[in-house]
PDB file of C-alpha atoms in Angstrom:
ATOM      1  CA  MET A   1     -18.837 -23.591 -17.193  1.00 41.00           C
ATOM      2  CA  SER A   2     -16.588 -21.346 -14.857  1.00 45.00           C
ATOM      3  CA  LEU A   3     -15.738 -17.862 -15.763  1.00 48.00           C
ATOM      4  CA  GLU A   4     -12.090 -19.136 -16.366  1.00 52.00           C
ATOM      5  CA  LEU A   5     -13.374 -20.892 -19.517  1.00 54.00           C
ATOM      6  CA  LEU A   6     -15.145 -17.563 -20.606  1.00 54.00           C
ATOM      7  CA  ASN A   7     -11.766 -15.927 -20.383  1.00 55.00           C
ATOM      8  CA  LYS A   8     -10.579 -18.586 -23.002  1.00 57.00           C
ATOM      9  CA  LEU A   9     -13.536 -17.629 -25.473  1.00 55.00           C
ATOM     10  CA  ASN A  10     -12.364 -15.903 -28.561  1.00 51.00           C
ATOM     11  CA  LEU A  11     -12.459 -15.881 -32.365  1.00 49.00           C
ATOM     12  CA  ARG A  12      -9.337 -18.031 -32.335  1.00 49.00           C
ATOM     13  CA  THR A  13     -10.689 -20.796 -30.040  1.00 49.00           C
ATOM     14  CA  MET A  14     -11.693 -23.654 -32.078  1.00 45.00           C
ATOM     15  CA  SER A  15     -13.743 -25.096 -29.335  1.00 47.00           C
ATOM     16  CA  LEU A  16     -13.936 -25.432 -25.512  1.00 48.00           C
ATOM     17  CA  GLU A  17     -13.777 -29.321 -25.065  1.00 48.00           C
ATOM     18  CA  MET A  18     -14.524 -31.014 -21.965  1.00 48.00           C
ATOM     19  CA  ARG A  19     -11.954 -33.675 -21.488  1.00 50.00           C
ATOM     20  CA  GLY A  20     -12.770 -37.164 -22.188  1.00 51.00           C
ATOM     21  CA  THR A  21     -15.940 -36.317 -24.123  1.00 51.00           C
ATOM     22  CA  GLY A  22     -14.456 -35.969 -27.555  1.00 50.00           C
ATOM     23  CA  LYS A  23     -17.218 -33.322 -28.553  1.00 52.00           C
ATOM     24  CA  ALA A  24     -16.894 -29.837 -28.408  1.00 51.00           C
ATOM     25  CA  ALA A  25     -19.035 -27.926 -26.057  1.00 60.00           C
ATOM     26  CA  LEU A  26     -18.671 -24.549 -27.794  1.00 60.00           C
ATOM     27  CA  SER A  27     -17.340 -23.938 -31.189  1.00 62.00           C
ATOM     28  CA  TRP A  28     -15.506 -20.734 -32.634  1.00 60.00           C
ATOM     29  CA  GLU A  29     -18.823 -20.127 -34.435  1.00 68.00           C
ATOM     30  CA  ASP A  30     -20.607 -19.945 -31.123  1.00 70.00           C
ATOM     31  CA  VAL A  31     -18.203 -17.442 -29.942  1.00 69.00           C
ATOM     32  CA  SER A  32     -18.331 -15.473 -32.930  1.00 70.00           C
ATOM     33  CA  ALA A  33     -22.195 -15.294 -32.814  1.00 75.00           C
ATOM     34  CA  ALA A  34     -22.116 -14.397 -29.142  1.00 77.00           C
ATOM     35  CA  LEU A  35     -19.900 -11.467 -29.906  1.00 80.00           C
ATOM     36  CA  ALA A  36     -22.389 -10.275 -32.654  1.00 81.00           C
ATOM     37  CA  GLY A  37     -24.817  -7.520 -31.750  1.00 83.00           C
ATOM     38  CA  LEU A  38     -22.429  -6.159 -29.096  1.00 89.00           C
ATOM     39  CA  PRO A  39     -22.196  -2.160 -29.357  1.00 91.00           C
ATOM     40  CA  LYS A  40     -19.180  -1.058 -31.378  1.00 92.00           C
ATOM     41  CA  VAL A  41     -16.990  -0.102 -28.349  1.00 93.00           C
ATOM     42  CA  ALA A  42     -17.759  -3.280 -26.449  1.00 91.00           C
ATOM     43  CA  TYR A  43     -16.928  -5.274 -29.573  1.00 90.00           C
ATOM     44  CA  ASP A  44     -13.696  -3.546 -30.010  1.00 90.00           C
ATOM     45  CA  PHE A  45     -12.953  -3.993 -26.321  1.00 90.00           C
ATOM     46  CA  ALA A  46     -13.675  -7.782 -26.463  1.00 86.00           C
ATOM     47  CA  LEU A  47     -11.301  -8.119 -29.295  1.00 84.00           C
ATOM     48  CA  ALA A  48      -8.626  -5.926 -27.835  1.00 85.00           C
ATOM     49  CA  ILE A  49      -8.633  -7.673 -24.508  1.00 79.00           C
ATOM     50  CA  TYR A  50      -9.416 -11.184 -25.208  1.00 76.00           C
ATOM     51  CA  GLN A  51      -8.099 -11.471 -28.791  1.00 75.00           C
ATOM     52  CA  ALA A  52      -5.132  -9.007 -28.569  1.00 77.00           C
ATOM     53  CA  ASP A  53      -6.561  -7.268 -31.857  1.00 81.00           C
ATOM     54  CA  ASN A  54      -4.078  -4.238 -32.618  1.00 87.00           C
ATOM     55  CA  ILE A  55      -6.936  -2.588 -34.625  1.00 91.00           C
ATOM     56  CA  SER A  56      -9.347  -2.931 -31.928  1.00 89.00           C
ATOM     57  CA  ALA A  57      -7.072  -1.937 -29.280  1.00 89.00           C
ATOM     58  CA  ARG A  58      -6.187   1.369 -31.229  1.00 93.00           C
ATOM     59  CA  ALA A  59     -10.035   1.983 -31.532  1.00 94.00           C
ATOM     60  CA  LEU A  60     -10.557   1.346 -27.827  1.00 93.00           C
ATOM     61  CA  LYS A  61      -7.625   3.722 -26.980  1.00 94.00           C
ATOM     62  CA  THR A  62      -9.194   6.371 -29.231  1.00 95.00           C
ATOM     63  CA  TRP A  63     -12.714   5.922 -27.683  1.00 96.00           C
ATOM     64  CA  LEU A  64     -10.956   6.052 -24.201  1.00 95.00           C
ATOM     65  CA  THR A  65      -9.002   9.334 -25.248  1.00 95.00           C
ATOM     66  CA  ASP A  66     -12.240  10.913 -26.229  1.00 95.00           C
ATOM     67  CA  TRP A  67     -14.086   9.971 -23.142  1.00 95.00           C
ATOM     68  CA  ILE A  68     -11.119  11.297 -21.018  1.00 94.00           C
ATOM     69  CA  THR A  69     -11.030  14.321 -23.135  1.00 93.00           C
ATOM     70  CA  ASN A  70     -14.797  15.050 -22.607  1.00 93.00           C
ATOM     71  CA  TYR A  71     -14.298  14.551 -18.811  1.00 94.00           C
ATOM     72  CA  LEU A  72     -11.466  17.186 -18.705  1.00 92.00           C
ATOM     73  CA  VAL A  73     -13.558  19.708 -20.674  1.00 91.00           C
ATOM     74  CA  ILE A  74     -16.688  19.042 -18.451  1.00 93.00           C
ATOM     75  CA  HIS A  75     -14.855  19.406 -15.245  1.00 92.00           C
ATOM     76  CA  ASN A  76     -12.717  22.267 -16.524  1.00 91.00           C
ATOM     77  CA  ILE A  77      -9.322  20.626 -15.984  1.00 87.00           C
ATOM     78  CA  HIS A  78      -6.449  22.150 -17.836  1.00 84.00           C
ATOM     79  CA  SER A  79      -2.979  20.366 -18.026  1.00 79.00           C
ATOM     80  CA  LYS A  80       0.314  21.481 -19.335  1.00 73.00           C
ATOM     81  CA  ALA A  81       0.830  18.134 -20.871  1.00 74.00           C
ATOM     82  CA  ALA A  82      -0.500  18.234 -24.559  1.00 75.00           C
ATOM     83  CA  ASN A  83      -1.116  14.551 -24.782  1.00 86.00           C
ATOM     84  CA  LEU A  84      -2.561  14.041 -21.213  1.00 91.00           C
ATOM     85  CA  ALA A  85      -5.847  12.283 -22.433  1.00 92.00           C
ATOM     86  CA  GLU A  86      -4.041  10.028 -25.008  1.00 94.00           C
ATOM     87  CA  SER A  87      -1.361   9.216 -22.218  1.00 92.00           C
ATOM     88  CA  LEU A  88      -4.171   8.425 -19.552  1.00 93.00           C
ATOM     89  CA  ALA A  89      -6.119   6.357 -21.919  1.00 93.00           C
ATOM     90  CA  PHE A  90      -2.754   4.325 -22.924  1.00 92.00           C
ATOM     91  CA  ILE A  91      -2.022   3.975 -19.139  1.00 91.00           C
ATOM     92  CA  THR A  92      -5.490   2.626 -18.250  1.00 90.00           C
ATOM     93  CA  ILE A  93      -5.801   0.176 -21.058  1.00 88.00           C
ATOM     94  CA  TYR A  94      -2.352  -1.159 -20.569  1.00 86.00           C
ATOM     95  CA  GLN A  95      -2.843  -1.698 -16.872  1.00 83.00           C
ATOM     96  CA  TYR A  96      -6.053  -3.343 -17.530  1.00 80.00           C
ATOM     97  CA  ILE A  97      -4.920  -5.646 -20.011  1.00 77.00           C
ATOM     98  CA  ILE A  98      -1.539  -6.593 -18.177  1.00 72.00           C
ATOM     99  CA  LYS A  99      -2.913  -6.248 -14.631  1.00 61.00           C
ATOM    100  CA  SER A 100       0.772  -6.193 -13.222  1.00 56.00           C
ATOM    101  CA  ARG A 101       1.630  -7.250  -9.930  1.00 62.00           C
ATOM    102  CA  THR A 102      -0.935  -9.673  -8.778  1.00 70.00           C
ATOM    103  CA  CYS A 103      -1.978  -8.822  -5.059  1.00 76.00           C
ATOM    104  CA  LYS A 104      -0.119 -11.073  -2.459  1.00 75.00           C
ATOM    105  CA  GLN A 105      -2.853 -10.767   0.014  1.00 77.00           C
ATOM    106  CA  CYS A 106      -5.916 -11.920  -2.090  1.00 80.00           C
ATOM    107  CA  HIS A 107      -4.078 -13.803  -4.760  1.00 73.00           C
ATOM    108  CA  GLY A 108      -5.619 -11.725  -7.536  1.00 71.00           C
ATOM    109  CA  LEU A 109      -9.204 -12.480  -6.485  1.00 75.00           C
ATOM    110  CA  GLY A 110      -9.864  -9.086  -4.990  1.00 78.00           C
ATOM    111  CA  VAL A 111     -11.661 -10.510  -1.885  1.00 84.00           C
ATOM    112  CA  ILE A 112     -10.444 -11.991   1.251  1.00 84.00           C
ATOM    113  CA  SER A 113     -12.197 -13.909   4.105  1.00 82.00           C
ATOM    114  CA  VAL A 114     -12.572 -12.017   7.371  1.00 83.00           C
ATOM    115  CA  LYS A 115     -14.583 -13.822  10.136  1.00 84.00           C
ATOM    116  CA  CYS A 116     -15.986 -16.225   7.380  1.00 83.00           C
ATOM    117  CA  LYS A 117     -17.206 -13.319   5.191  1.00 84.00           C
ATOM    118  CA  LEU A 118     -15.861 -12.177   1.971  1.00 84.00           C
ATOM    119  CA  VAL A 119     -14.785  -8.525   1.828  1.00 87.00           C
ATOM    120  CA  ASP A 120     -12.938  -6.451  -0.675  1.00 85.00           C
ATOM    121  CA  CYS A 121      -9.012  -6.834  -0.342  1.00 83.00           C
ATOM    122  CA  GLU A 122      -7.988  -3.518   1.398  1.00 78.00           C
ATOM    123  CA  LEU A 123      -4.419  -3.671  -0.196  1.00 74.00           C
ATOM    124  CA  CYS A 124      -5.674  -3.791  -3.798  1.00 75.00           C
ATOM    125  CA  ASN A 125      -9.022  -2.183  -3.217  1.00 72.00           C
ATOM    126  CA  GLY A 126     -10.809  -5.176  -4.493  1.00 75.00           C
ATOM    127  CA  ARG A 127      -8.832  -5.110  -7.938  1.00 70.00           C
ATOM    128  CA  GLY A 128      -6.890  -8.203  -7.404  1.00 73.00           C
ATOM    129  CA  TYR A 129      -3.679  -6.411  -8.651  1.00 70.00           C
ATOM    130  CA  HIS A 130      -1.547  -3.435  -8.067  1.00 67.00           C
ATOM    131  CA  GLY A 131      -1.120  -1.279 -10.989  1.00 71.00           C
ATOM    132  CA  ALA A 132       2.197   0.204 -12.039  1.00 77.00           C
ATOM    133  CA  SER A 133       3.961   2.623  -9.740  1.00 78.00           C
ATOM    134  CA  THR A 134       3.280   6.247 -10.563  1.00 84.00           C
ATOM    135  CA  ASP A 135       6.914   6.716 -11.900  1.00 86.00           C
ATOM    136  CA  ASP A 136       6.106   3.747 -14.258  1.00 84.00           C
ATOM    137  CA  LYS A 137       3.029   5.300 -15.355  1.00 86.00           C
ATOM    138  CA  LEU A 138       4.527   8.571 -16.143  1.00 87.00           C
ATOM    139  CA  MET A 139       7.268   6.913 -18.364  1.00 88.00           C
ATOM    140  CA  LEU A 140       4.573   4.645 -20.082  1.00 85.00           C
ATOM    141  CA  GLY A 141       2.415   7.752 -20.896  1.00 88.00           C
ATOM    142  CA  LYS A 142       5.376   9.747 -21.780  1.00 89.00           C
ATOM    143  CA  LEU A 143       4.043  12.522 -19.465  1.00 88.00           C
ATOM    144  CA  ASP A 144       6.363  15.226 -18.324  1.00 86.00           C
ATOM    145  CA  ILE A 145       4.811  16.025 -15.015  1.00 87.00           C
ATOM    146  CA  SER A 146       5.771  15.393 -11.388  1.00 88.00           C
ATOM    147  CA  ARG A 147       4.692  12.224  -9.491  1.00 89.00           C
ATOM    148  CA  GLN A 148       2.810  14.370  -6.853  1.00 91.00           C
ATOM    149  CA  CYS A 149       0.800  16.283  -9.663  1.00 88.00           C
ATOM    150  CA  TYR A 150      -0.315  13.061 -11.300  1.00 88.00           C
ATOM    151  CA  GLU A 151      -1.481  11.432  -7.860  1.00 88.00           C
ATOM    152  CA  ARG A 152      -3.201  14.666  -6.864  1.00 89.00           C
ATOM    153  CA  LYS A 153      -5.061  15.583 -10.169  1.00 87.00           C
ATOM    154  CA  TYR A 154      -5.016  12.745 -12.498  1.00 90.00           C
ATOM    155  CA  LYS A 155      -5.082   9.552 -10.631  1.00 88.00           C
ATOM    156  CA  GLN A 156      -8.879   9.838  -9.947  1.00 91.00           C
ATOM    157  CA  ILE A 157      -9.361  10.325 -13.569  1.00 92.00           C
ATOM    158  CA  GLU A 158      -7.342   6.989 -14.299  1.00 90.00           C
ATOM    159  CA  LEU A 159      -9.507   5.186 -11.940  1.00 87.00           C
ATOM    160  CA  LEU A 160     -12.822   6.538 -13.594  1.00 92.00           C
ATOM    161  CA  ALA A 161     -11.331   5.356 -16.955  1.00 93.00           C
ATOM    162  CA  THR A 162     -10.668   2.053 -15.515  1.00 87.00           C
ATOM    163  CA  SER A 163     -14.238   1.818 -14.195  1.00 88.00           C
ATOM    164  CA  GLU A 164     -15.534   2.485 -17.807  1.00 92.00           C
ATOM    165  CA  LEU A 165     -13.384  -0.499 -18.957  1.00 89.00           C
ATOM    166  CA  LEU A 166     -14.888  -2.624 -16.283  1.00 86.00           C
ATOM    167  CA  ASN A 167     -18.367  -1.654 -17.621  1.00 90.00           C
ATOM    168  CA  LEU A 168     -17.477  -2.644 -20.982  1.00 91.00           C
ATOM    169  CA  ASP A 169     -16.109  -6.056 -19.600  1.00 86.00           C
ATOM    170  CA  ASN A 170     -19.366  -6.585 -17.992  1.00 88.00           C
ATOM    171  CA  ILE A 171     -21.288  -5.797 -21.050  1.00 90.00           C
ATOM    172  CA  VAL A 172     -19.379  -8.304 -23.037  1.00 87.00           C
ATOM    173  CA  LEU A 173     -19.442 -11.052 -20.327  1.00 84.00           C
ATOM    174  CA  ASP A 174     -23.291 -10.449 -19.805  1.00 86.00           C
ATOM    175  CA  HIS A 175     -23.819 -10.715 -23.491  1.00 86.00           C
ATOM    176  CA  VAL A 176     -21.880 -13.879 -24.207  1.00 82.00           C
ATOM    177  CA  ILE A 177     -23.301 -15.521 -21.161  1.00 81.00           C
ATOM    178  CA  SER A 178     -26.943 -14.668 -22.238  1.00 82.00           C
ATOM    179  CA  HIS A 179     -26.266 -15.575 -25.801  1.00 78.00           C
ATOM    180  CA  LEU A 180     -24.546 -18.759 -25.078  1.00 74.00           C
ATOM    181  CA  PHE A 181     -26.390 -20.100 -21.968  1.00 73.00           C
ATOM    182  CA  GLY A 182     -29.440 -18.108 -21.761  1.00 70.00           C
ATOM    183  CA  GLN A 183     -30.112 -16.040 -18.656  1.00 57.00           C
ATOM    184  CA  ASN A 184     -31.610 -19.132 -16.493  1.00 48.00           C
ATOM    185  CA  ASN A 185     -29.044 -21.762 -17.644  1.00 48.00           C
ATOM    186  CA  PHE A 186     -25.841 -20.167 -16.611  1.00 46.00           C
ATOM    187  CA  ASP A 187     -26.564 -20.817 -12.872  1.00 49.00           C
ATOM    188  CA  GLU A 188     -26.835 -24.387 -13.619  1.00 49.00           C
ATOM    189  CA  CYS A 189     -23.525 -24.403 -15.635  1.00 46.00           C
ATOM    190  CA  ALA A 190     -21.573 -22.442 -13.037  1.00 47.00           C
TER     191      ALA A 190
END
């Protein structure tokens, strides 16, 4: 079982069949049961990212907006833009879902081989894609600030919010893997 197949797991998937076997390896009931027991925010993340569920995407955006708002308050960061937290949340989620501009150096893998060792791609910082340009982000978030101001003050917050989404992604994948395959069996399936 590869991670590519795990990306196809969602509530709409009737089954993941191996070609030629005629028997479903995983049914939609298996996937639904694997998602059960996740924390609410991780469940909303799973449905928003893998299912394209609008209600869960709005709940995820609300959660991330609250997270960013708390970060701004804790670090005493003030902005002239009234909708900054909501805009940053939208930009972060949009880029995470779309993953625009696959990196040409690592072909979206995030790692490259240097002297027979895998290292993070320097061009995309190991993410596998380039996000939207700063001007595009300002248009997406409907922010009325300069490009230099965004890059100086808010880009770091966007990166921290992206790491929160990566943490949620890891929670979901770990939960699904342990539920469907058990901790010890996944290495045999990979």
